[in-house]
mmCIF file of C-alpha atoms in Angstrom:
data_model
loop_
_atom_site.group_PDB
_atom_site.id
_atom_site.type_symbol
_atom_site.label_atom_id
_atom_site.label_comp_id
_atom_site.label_asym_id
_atom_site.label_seq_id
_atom_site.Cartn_x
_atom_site.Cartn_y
_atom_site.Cartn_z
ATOM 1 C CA UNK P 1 11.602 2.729 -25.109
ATOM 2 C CA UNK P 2 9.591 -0.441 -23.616
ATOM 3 C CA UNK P 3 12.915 -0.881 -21.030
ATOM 4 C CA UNK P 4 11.730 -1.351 -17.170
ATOM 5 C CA UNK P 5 12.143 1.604 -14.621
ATOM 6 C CA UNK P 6 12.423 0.926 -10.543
ATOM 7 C CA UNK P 7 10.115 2.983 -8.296
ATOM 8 C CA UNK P 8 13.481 5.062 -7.719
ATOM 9 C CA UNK P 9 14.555 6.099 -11.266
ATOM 10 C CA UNK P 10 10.993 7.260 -11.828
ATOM 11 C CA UNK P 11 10.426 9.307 -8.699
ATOM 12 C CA UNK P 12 14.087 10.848 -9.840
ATOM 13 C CA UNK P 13 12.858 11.771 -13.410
ATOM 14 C CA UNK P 14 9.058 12.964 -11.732
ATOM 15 C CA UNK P 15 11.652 15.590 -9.431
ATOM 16 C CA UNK P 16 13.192 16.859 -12.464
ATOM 17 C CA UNK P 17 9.114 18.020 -13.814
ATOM 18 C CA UNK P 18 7.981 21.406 -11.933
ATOM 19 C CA UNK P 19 5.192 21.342 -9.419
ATOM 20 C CA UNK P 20 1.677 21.348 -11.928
ATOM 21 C CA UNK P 21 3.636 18.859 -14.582
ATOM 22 C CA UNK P 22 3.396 21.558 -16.827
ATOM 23 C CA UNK P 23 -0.213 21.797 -17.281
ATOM 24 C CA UNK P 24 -0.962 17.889 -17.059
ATOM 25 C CA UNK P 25 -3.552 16.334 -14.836
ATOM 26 C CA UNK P 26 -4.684 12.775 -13.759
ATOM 27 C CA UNK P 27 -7.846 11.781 -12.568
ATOM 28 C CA UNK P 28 -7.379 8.602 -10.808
ATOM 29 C CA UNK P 29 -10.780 7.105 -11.603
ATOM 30 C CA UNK P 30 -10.021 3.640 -12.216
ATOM 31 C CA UNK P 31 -12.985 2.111 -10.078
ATOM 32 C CA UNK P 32 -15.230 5.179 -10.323
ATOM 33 C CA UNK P 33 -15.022 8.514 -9.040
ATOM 34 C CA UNK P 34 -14.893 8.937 -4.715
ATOM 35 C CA UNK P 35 -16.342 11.560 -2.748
ATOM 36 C CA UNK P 36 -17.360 14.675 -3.168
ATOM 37 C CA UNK P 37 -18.480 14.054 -6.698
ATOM 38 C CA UNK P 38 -19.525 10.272 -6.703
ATOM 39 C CA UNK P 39 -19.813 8.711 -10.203
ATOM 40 C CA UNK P 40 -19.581 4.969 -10.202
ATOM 41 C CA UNK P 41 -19.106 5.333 -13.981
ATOM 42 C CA UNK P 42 -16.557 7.579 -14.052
ATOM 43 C CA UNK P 43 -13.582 6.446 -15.137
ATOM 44 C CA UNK P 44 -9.099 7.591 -15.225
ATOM 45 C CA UNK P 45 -8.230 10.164 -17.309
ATOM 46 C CA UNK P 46 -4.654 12.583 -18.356
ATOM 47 C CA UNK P 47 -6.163 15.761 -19.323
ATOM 48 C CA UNK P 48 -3.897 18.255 -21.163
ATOM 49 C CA UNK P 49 -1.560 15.841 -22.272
ATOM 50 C CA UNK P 50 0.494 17.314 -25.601
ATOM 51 C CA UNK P 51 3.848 15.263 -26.949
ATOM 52 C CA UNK P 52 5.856 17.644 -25.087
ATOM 53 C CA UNK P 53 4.407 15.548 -21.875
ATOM 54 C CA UNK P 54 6.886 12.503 -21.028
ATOM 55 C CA UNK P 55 6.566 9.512 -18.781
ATOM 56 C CA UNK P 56 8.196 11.607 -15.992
ATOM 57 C CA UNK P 57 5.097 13.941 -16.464
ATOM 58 C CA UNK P 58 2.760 11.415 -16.270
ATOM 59 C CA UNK P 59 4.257 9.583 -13.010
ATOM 60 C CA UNK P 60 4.398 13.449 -11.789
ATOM 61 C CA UNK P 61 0.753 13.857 -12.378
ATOM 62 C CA UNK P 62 -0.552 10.478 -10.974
ATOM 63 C CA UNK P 63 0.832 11.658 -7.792
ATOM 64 C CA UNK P 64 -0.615 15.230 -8.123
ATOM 65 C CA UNK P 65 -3.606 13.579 -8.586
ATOM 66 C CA UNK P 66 -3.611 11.692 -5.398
ATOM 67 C CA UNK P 67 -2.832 15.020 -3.538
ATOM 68 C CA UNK P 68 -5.670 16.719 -5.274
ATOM 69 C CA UNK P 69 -8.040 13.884 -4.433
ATOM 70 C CA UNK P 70 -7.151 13.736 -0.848
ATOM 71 C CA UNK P 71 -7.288 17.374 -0.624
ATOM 72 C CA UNK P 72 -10.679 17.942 -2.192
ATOM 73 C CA UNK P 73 -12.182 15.452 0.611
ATOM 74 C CA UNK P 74 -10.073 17.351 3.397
ATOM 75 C CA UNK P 75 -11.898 19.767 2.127
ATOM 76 C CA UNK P 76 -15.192 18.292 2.422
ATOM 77 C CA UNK P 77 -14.293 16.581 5.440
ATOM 78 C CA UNK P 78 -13.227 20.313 7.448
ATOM 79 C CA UNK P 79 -16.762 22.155 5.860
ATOM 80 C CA UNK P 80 -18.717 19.416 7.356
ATOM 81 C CA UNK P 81 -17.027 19.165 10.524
ATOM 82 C CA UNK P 82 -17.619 22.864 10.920
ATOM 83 C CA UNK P 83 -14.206 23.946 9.817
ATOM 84 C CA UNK P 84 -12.326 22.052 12.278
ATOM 85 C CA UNK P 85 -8.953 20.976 10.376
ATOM 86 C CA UNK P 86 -6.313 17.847 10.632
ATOM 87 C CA UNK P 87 -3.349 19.481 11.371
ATOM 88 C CA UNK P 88 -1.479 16.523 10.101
ATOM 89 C CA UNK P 89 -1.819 13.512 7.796
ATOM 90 C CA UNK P 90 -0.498 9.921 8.513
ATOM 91 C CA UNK P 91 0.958 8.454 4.982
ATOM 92 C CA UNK P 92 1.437 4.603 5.100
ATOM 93 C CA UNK P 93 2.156 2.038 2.239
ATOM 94 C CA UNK P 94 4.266 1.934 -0.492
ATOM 95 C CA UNK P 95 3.701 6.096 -1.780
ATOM 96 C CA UNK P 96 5.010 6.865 1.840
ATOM 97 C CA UNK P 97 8.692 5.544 0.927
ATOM 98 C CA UNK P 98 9.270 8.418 -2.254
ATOM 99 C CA UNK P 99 10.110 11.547 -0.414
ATOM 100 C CA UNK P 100 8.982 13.391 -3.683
ATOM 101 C CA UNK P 101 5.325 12.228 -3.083
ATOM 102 C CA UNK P 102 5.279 12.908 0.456
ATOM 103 C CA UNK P 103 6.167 15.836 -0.203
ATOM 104 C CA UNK P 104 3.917 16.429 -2.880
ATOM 105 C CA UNK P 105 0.930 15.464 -0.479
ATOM 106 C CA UNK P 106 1.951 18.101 2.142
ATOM 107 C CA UNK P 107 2.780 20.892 -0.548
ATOM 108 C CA UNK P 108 -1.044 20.171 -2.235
ATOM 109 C CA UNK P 109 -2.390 19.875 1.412
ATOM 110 C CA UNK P 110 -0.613 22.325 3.134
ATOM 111 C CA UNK P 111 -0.182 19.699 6.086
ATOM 112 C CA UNK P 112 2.320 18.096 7.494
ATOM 113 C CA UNK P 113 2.661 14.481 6.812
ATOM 114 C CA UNK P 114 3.703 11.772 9.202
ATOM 115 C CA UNK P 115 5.366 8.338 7.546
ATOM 116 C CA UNK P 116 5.755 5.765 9.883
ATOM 117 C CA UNK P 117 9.084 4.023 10.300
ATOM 118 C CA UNK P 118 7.878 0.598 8.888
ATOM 119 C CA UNK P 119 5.802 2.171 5.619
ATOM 120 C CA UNK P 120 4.208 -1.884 5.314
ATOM 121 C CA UNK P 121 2.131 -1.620 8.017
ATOM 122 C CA UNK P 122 0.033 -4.604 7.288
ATOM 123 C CA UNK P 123 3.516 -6.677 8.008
ATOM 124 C CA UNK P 124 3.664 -4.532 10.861
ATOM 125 C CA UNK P 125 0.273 -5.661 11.966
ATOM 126 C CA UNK P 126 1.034 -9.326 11.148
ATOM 127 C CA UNK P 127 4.618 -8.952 13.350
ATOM 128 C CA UNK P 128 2.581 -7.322 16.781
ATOM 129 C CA UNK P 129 -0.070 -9.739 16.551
ATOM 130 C CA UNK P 130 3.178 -12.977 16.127
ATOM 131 C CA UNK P 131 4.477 -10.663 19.002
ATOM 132 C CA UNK P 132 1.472 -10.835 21.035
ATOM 133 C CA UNK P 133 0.920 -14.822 19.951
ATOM 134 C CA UNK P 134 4.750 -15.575 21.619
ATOM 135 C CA UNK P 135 4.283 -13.425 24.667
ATOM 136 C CA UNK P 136 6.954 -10.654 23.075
ATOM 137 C CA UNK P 137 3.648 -8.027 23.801
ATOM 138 C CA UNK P 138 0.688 -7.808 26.554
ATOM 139 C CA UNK P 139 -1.329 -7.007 23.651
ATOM 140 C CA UNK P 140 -1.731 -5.405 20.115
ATOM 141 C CA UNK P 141 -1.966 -1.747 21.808
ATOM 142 C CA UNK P 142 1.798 -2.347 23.475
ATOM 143 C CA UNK P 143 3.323 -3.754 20.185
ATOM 144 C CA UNK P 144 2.308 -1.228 18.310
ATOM 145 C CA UNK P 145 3.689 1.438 21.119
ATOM 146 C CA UNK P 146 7.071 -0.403 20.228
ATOM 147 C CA UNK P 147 7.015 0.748 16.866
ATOM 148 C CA UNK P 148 5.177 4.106 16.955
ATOM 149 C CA UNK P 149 7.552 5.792 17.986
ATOM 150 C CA UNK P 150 9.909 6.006 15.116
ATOM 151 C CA UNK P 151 8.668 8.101 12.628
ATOM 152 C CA UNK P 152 9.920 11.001 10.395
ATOM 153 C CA UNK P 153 7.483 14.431 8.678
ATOM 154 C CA UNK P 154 7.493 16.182 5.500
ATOM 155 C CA UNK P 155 6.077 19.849 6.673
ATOM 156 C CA UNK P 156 4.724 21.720 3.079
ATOM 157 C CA UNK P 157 6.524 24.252 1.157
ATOM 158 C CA UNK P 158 4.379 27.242 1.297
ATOM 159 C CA UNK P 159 5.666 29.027 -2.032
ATOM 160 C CA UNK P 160 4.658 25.215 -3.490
ATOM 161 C CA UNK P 161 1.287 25.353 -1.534
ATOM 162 C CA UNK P 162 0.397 28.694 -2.677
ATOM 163 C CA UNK P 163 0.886 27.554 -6.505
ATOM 164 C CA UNK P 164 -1.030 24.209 -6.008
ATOM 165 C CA UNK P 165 -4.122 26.467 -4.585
ATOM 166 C CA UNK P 166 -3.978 27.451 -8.015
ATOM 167 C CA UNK P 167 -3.902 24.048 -9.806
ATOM 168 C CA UNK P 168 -6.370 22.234 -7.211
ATOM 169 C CA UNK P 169 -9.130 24.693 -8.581
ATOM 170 C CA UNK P 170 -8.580 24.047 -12.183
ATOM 171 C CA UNK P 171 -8.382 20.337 -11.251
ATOM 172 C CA UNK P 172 -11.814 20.183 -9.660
ATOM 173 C CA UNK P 173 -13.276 21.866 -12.423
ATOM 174 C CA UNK P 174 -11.742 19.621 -14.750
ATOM 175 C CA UNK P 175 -12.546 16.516 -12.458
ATOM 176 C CA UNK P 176 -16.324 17.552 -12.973
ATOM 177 C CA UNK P 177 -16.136 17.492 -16.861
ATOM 178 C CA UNK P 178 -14.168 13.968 -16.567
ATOM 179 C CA UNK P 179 -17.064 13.066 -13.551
ATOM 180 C CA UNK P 180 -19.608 14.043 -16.535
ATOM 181 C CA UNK P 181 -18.456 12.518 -19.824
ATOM 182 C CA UNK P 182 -20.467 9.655 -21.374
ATOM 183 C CA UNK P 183 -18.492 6.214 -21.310
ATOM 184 C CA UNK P 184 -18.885 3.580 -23.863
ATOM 185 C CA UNK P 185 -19.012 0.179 -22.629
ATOM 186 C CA UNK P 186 -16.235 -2.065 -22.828
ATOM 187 C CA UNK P 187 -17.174 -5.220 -25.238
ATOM 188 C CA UNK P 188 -15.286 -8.484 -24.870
#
Protein backbone atom coordinates (compact mmCIF):
# COMPACT_ATOMS: atom_id res chain seq x y z
CA UNK A 1 0.00 0.00 0.00
CA UNK A 2 3.32 2.24 -0.55
CA UNK A 3 2.50 3.76 3.32
CA UNK A 4 5.82 3.70 5.66
CA UNK A 5 6.18 1.02 8.51
CA UNK A 6 8.60 1.67 11.81
CA UNK A 7 11.07 -1.10 12.70
CA UNK A 8 8.29 -1.90 15.46
CA UNK A 9 5.07 -2.42 13.42
CA UNK A 10 7.06 -4.73 11.18
CA UNK A 11 8.75 -6.92 13.76
CA UNK A 12 4.89 -7.06 15.21
CA UNK A 13 3.41 -8.28 11.83
CA UNK A 14 6.90 -10.76 11.26
CA UNK A 15 5.57 -12.36 15.08
CA UNK A 16 2.24 -12.96 13.75
CA UNK A 17 4.15 -15.43 10.59
CA UNK A 18 5.14 -19.04 12.11
CA UNK A 19 8.74 -20.00 12.54
CA UNK A 20 9.87 -21.18 8.54
CA UNK A 21 7.55 -18.11 7.04
CA UNK A 22 5.60 -20.68 5.62
CA UNK A 23 7.96 -22.15 3.26
CA UNK A 24 9.79 -18.75 2.27
CA UNK A 25 13.51 -18.24 2.29
CA UNK A 26 16.03 -15.32 1.83
CA UNK A 27 19.40 -15.51 0.81
CA UNK A 28 21.02 -12.40 1.88
CA UNK A 29 23.53 -12.17 -0.97
CA UNK A 30 23.60 -8.64 -1.70
CA UNK A 31 27.54 -8.28 -1.95
CA UNK A 32 28.18 -11.93 -2.83
CA UNK A 33 27.82 -15.02 -1.04
CA UNK A 34 30.18 -15.46 2.58
CA UNK A 35 31.68 -18.46 3.85
CA UNK A 36 31.28 -21.73 3.53
CA UNK A 37 30.19 -21.46 -0.05
CA UNK A 38 32.07 -18.28 -1.37
CA UNK A 39 30.65 -16.84 -4.64
CA UNK A 40 31.57 -13.25 -5.23
CA UNK A 41 28.85 -13.35 -7.92
CA UNK A 42 26.25 -14.57 -6.11
CA UNK A 43 23.71 -12.45 -5.52
CA UNK A 44 19.97 -11.96 -2.83
CA UNK A 45 17.33 -14.03 -3.52
CA UNK A 46 13.32 -15.03 -1.88
CA UNK A 47 12.95 -18.51 -2.90
CA UNK A 48 9.43 -20.02 -2.61
CA UNK A 49 7.73 -16.93 -2.65
CA UNK A 50 3.78 -17.52 -3.87
CA UNK A 51 1.06 -14.41 -3.45
CA UNK A 52 -0.02 -15.98 -0.37
CA UNK A 53 3.58 -14.59 0.99
CA UNK A 54 3.12 -10.89 2.48
CA UNK A 55 5.57 -8.24 3.53
CA UNK A 56 5.40 -9.70 7.09
CA UNK A 57 6.76 -12.95 5.41
CA UNK A 58 9.36 -11.40 3.76
CA UNK A 59 10.72 -9.23 6.87
CA UNK A 60 10.22 -12.83 8.67
CA UNK A 61 12.47 -14.47 6.22
CA UNK A 62 15.27 -11.78 5.96
CA UNK A 63 15.79 -12.47 9.52
CA UNK A 64 15.64 -16.32 9.12
CA UNK A 65 18.08 -15.80 6.75
CA UNK A 66 20.53 -14.10 8.94
CA UNK A 67 20.09 -16.99 11.51
CA UNK A 68 20.68 -19.53 8.84
CA UNK A 69 23.78 -17.72 7.63
CA UNK A 70 25.30 -17.34 10.98
CA UNK A 71 24.48 -20.81 11.78
CA UNK A 72 25.91 -22.48 8.72
CA UNK A 73 29.43 -20.73 9.64
CA UNK A 74 28.96 -21.84 13.43
CA UNK A 75 28.87 -24.71 11.84
CA UNK A 76 31.94 -24.48 9.94
CA UNK A 77 33.56 -22.62 12.54
CA UNK A 78 32.88 -25.79 15.47
CA UNK A 79 34.04 -28.72 12.55
CA UNK A 80 37.19 -26.86 12.12
CA UNK A 81 37.89 -26.10 15.57
CA UNK A 82 37.49 -29.78 16.26
CA UNK A 83 33.97 -29.59 17.51
CA UNK A 84 34.58 -27.21 20.19
CA UNK A 85 31.23 -24.99 20.36
CA UNK A 86 30.32 -21.14 21.46
CA UNK A 87 28.07 -21.66 24.04
CA UNK A 88 26.77 -18.21 23.51
CA UNK A 89 26.53 -15.46 20.89
CA UNK A 90 27.01 -11.65 21.52
CA UNK A 91 24.24 -9.69 19.23
CA UNK A 92 25.08 -5.92 18.86
CA UNK A 93 23.58 -3.21 16.47
CA UNK A 94 20.40 -2.32 15.46
CA UNK A 95 18.84 -6.39 14.90
CA UNK A 96 19.80 -6.73 18.69
CA UNK A 97 16.88 -4.19 19.79
CA UNK A 98 13.72 -6.62 18.11
CA UNK A 99 13.28 -9.30 20.66
CA UNK A 100 11.64 -11.35 17.76
CA UNK A 101 15.07 -11.54 15.95
CA UNK A 102 17.02 -12.27 18.89
CA UNK A 103 15.11 -14.69 19.43
CA UNK A 104 15.02 -15.98 16.12
CA UNK A 105 18.97 -16.16 16.18
CA UNK A 106 19.00 -18.33 19.36
CA UNK A 107 15.97 -20.60 18.21
CA UNK A 108 18.03 -21.22 14.55
CA UNK A 109 21.30 -21.49 16.66
CA UNK A 110 20.28 -23.20 19.52
CA UNK A 111 22.48 -20.65 21.63
CA UNK A 112 21.92 -18.31 23.86
CA UNK A 113 22.31 -14.79 22.82
CA UNK A 114 23.74 -11.94 24.80
CA UNK A 115 22.51 -8.11 23.76
CA UNK A 116 24.36 -5.61 25.36
CA UNK A 117 22.62 -2.82 27.24
CA UNK A 118 23.68 0.00 24.77
CA UNK A 119 22.83 -2.13 21.27
CA UNK A 120 25.02 1.12 19.35
CA UNK A 121 28.11 0.09 20.40
CA UNK A 122 30.11 2.18 18.05
CA UNK A 123 28.53 5.32 20.20
CA UNK A 124 29.50 3.30 22.99
CA UNK A 125 33.03 3.15 21.74
CA UNK A 126 33.03 6.87 20.81
CA UNK A 127 31.56 7.72 24.67
CA UNK A 128 34.65 5.41 26.59
CA UNK A 129 37.20 6.76 24.44
CA UNK A 130 35.46 10.94 25.32
CA UNK A 131 35.53 9.16 28.80
CA UNK A 132 39.04 8.23 28.70
CA UNK A 133 39.97 11.80 26.76
CA UNK A 134 38.32 13.80 30.11
CA UNK A 135 39.86 11.56 32.71
CA UNK A 136 36.10 9.93 33.47
CA UNK A 137 38.25 6.30 32.69
CA UNK A 138 42.04 5.01 33.27
CA UNK A 139 41.58 3.62 29.95
CA UNK A 140 39.31 2.05 27.20
CA UNK A 141 39.43 -1.50 29.12
CA UNK A 142 37.78 0.34 32.47
CA UNK A 143 35.09 2.26 30.42
CA UNK A 144 34.00 -0.43 28.83
CA UNK A 145 33.86 -2.50 32.38
CA UNK A 146 31.34 0.42 33.22
CA UNK A 147 29.04 -0.61 30.71
CA UNK A 148 29.49 -4.40 30.39
CA UNK A 149 27.84 -5.18 32.88
CA UNK A 150 24.30 -4.50 31.95
CA UNK A 151 23.14 -6.84 29.65
CA UNK A 152 20.03 -9.08 29.13
CA UNK A 153 19.83 -13.10 27.03
CA UNK A 154 17.42 -14.68 24.82
CA UNK A 155 18.11 -18.63 25.67
CA UNK A 156 16.43 -20.78 22.38
CA UNK A 157 13.20 -22.49 22.34
CA UNK A 158 14.02 -26.04 21.81
CA UNK A 159 10.56 -27.20 20.21
CA UNK A 160 11.55 -23.94 17.74
CA UNK A 161 15.20 -25.28 17.43
CA UNK A 162 14.21 -28.70 16.65
CA UNK A 163 11.89 -27.38 13.63
CA UNK A 164 14.60 -24.92 12.31
CA UNK A 165 17.10 -28.15 12.14
CA UNK A 166 14.66 -28.95 9.65
CA UNK A 167 14.53 -25.69 7.61
CA UNK A 168 18.45 -24.90 7.95
CA UNK A 169 18.98 -28.14 5.76
CA UNK A 170 16.61 -27.27 3.06
CA UNK A 171 18.10 -23.74 3.21
CA UNK A 172 21.66 -24.82 2.51
CA UNK A 173 20.61 -26.85 -0.21
CA UNK A 174 18.73 -24.17 -1.64
CA UNK A 175 21.60 -21.58 -0.85
CA UNK A 176 23.82 -23.86 -3.20
CA UNK A 177 21.38 -23.66 -6.22
CA UNK A 178 21.11 -19.67 -5.55
CA UNK A 179 25.33 -19.90 -4.94
CA UNK A 180 25.18 -21.64 -8.59
CA UNK A 181 22.79 -19.74 -10.87
CA UNK A 182 24.21 -17.72 -13.79
CA UNK A 183 23.77 -13.81 -13.29
CA UNK A 184 23.31 -11.42 -16.06
CA UNK A 185 25.13 -8.31 -15.80
CA UNK A 186 23.58 -5.23 -14.82
CA UNK A 187 23.76 -2.55 -17.89
CA UNK A 188 23.52 1.16 -17.15
Amino acid sequence: DGQKMSFAELDEGAADILPGADGLYFYPYFTGSPSPCANAAAKGAFVGLDLAHNRFHMARAVMEAIGYQANWILEAKERLSGGHPDAQLHMLGGASKSRLWTQIIADITGKTVVIPGVSDTACMGAAILAGCGVGLFNSPSSGYQSFAQRYSTVTPDAQTHELYQKGFETYKRNAEAVISLEWSERHE
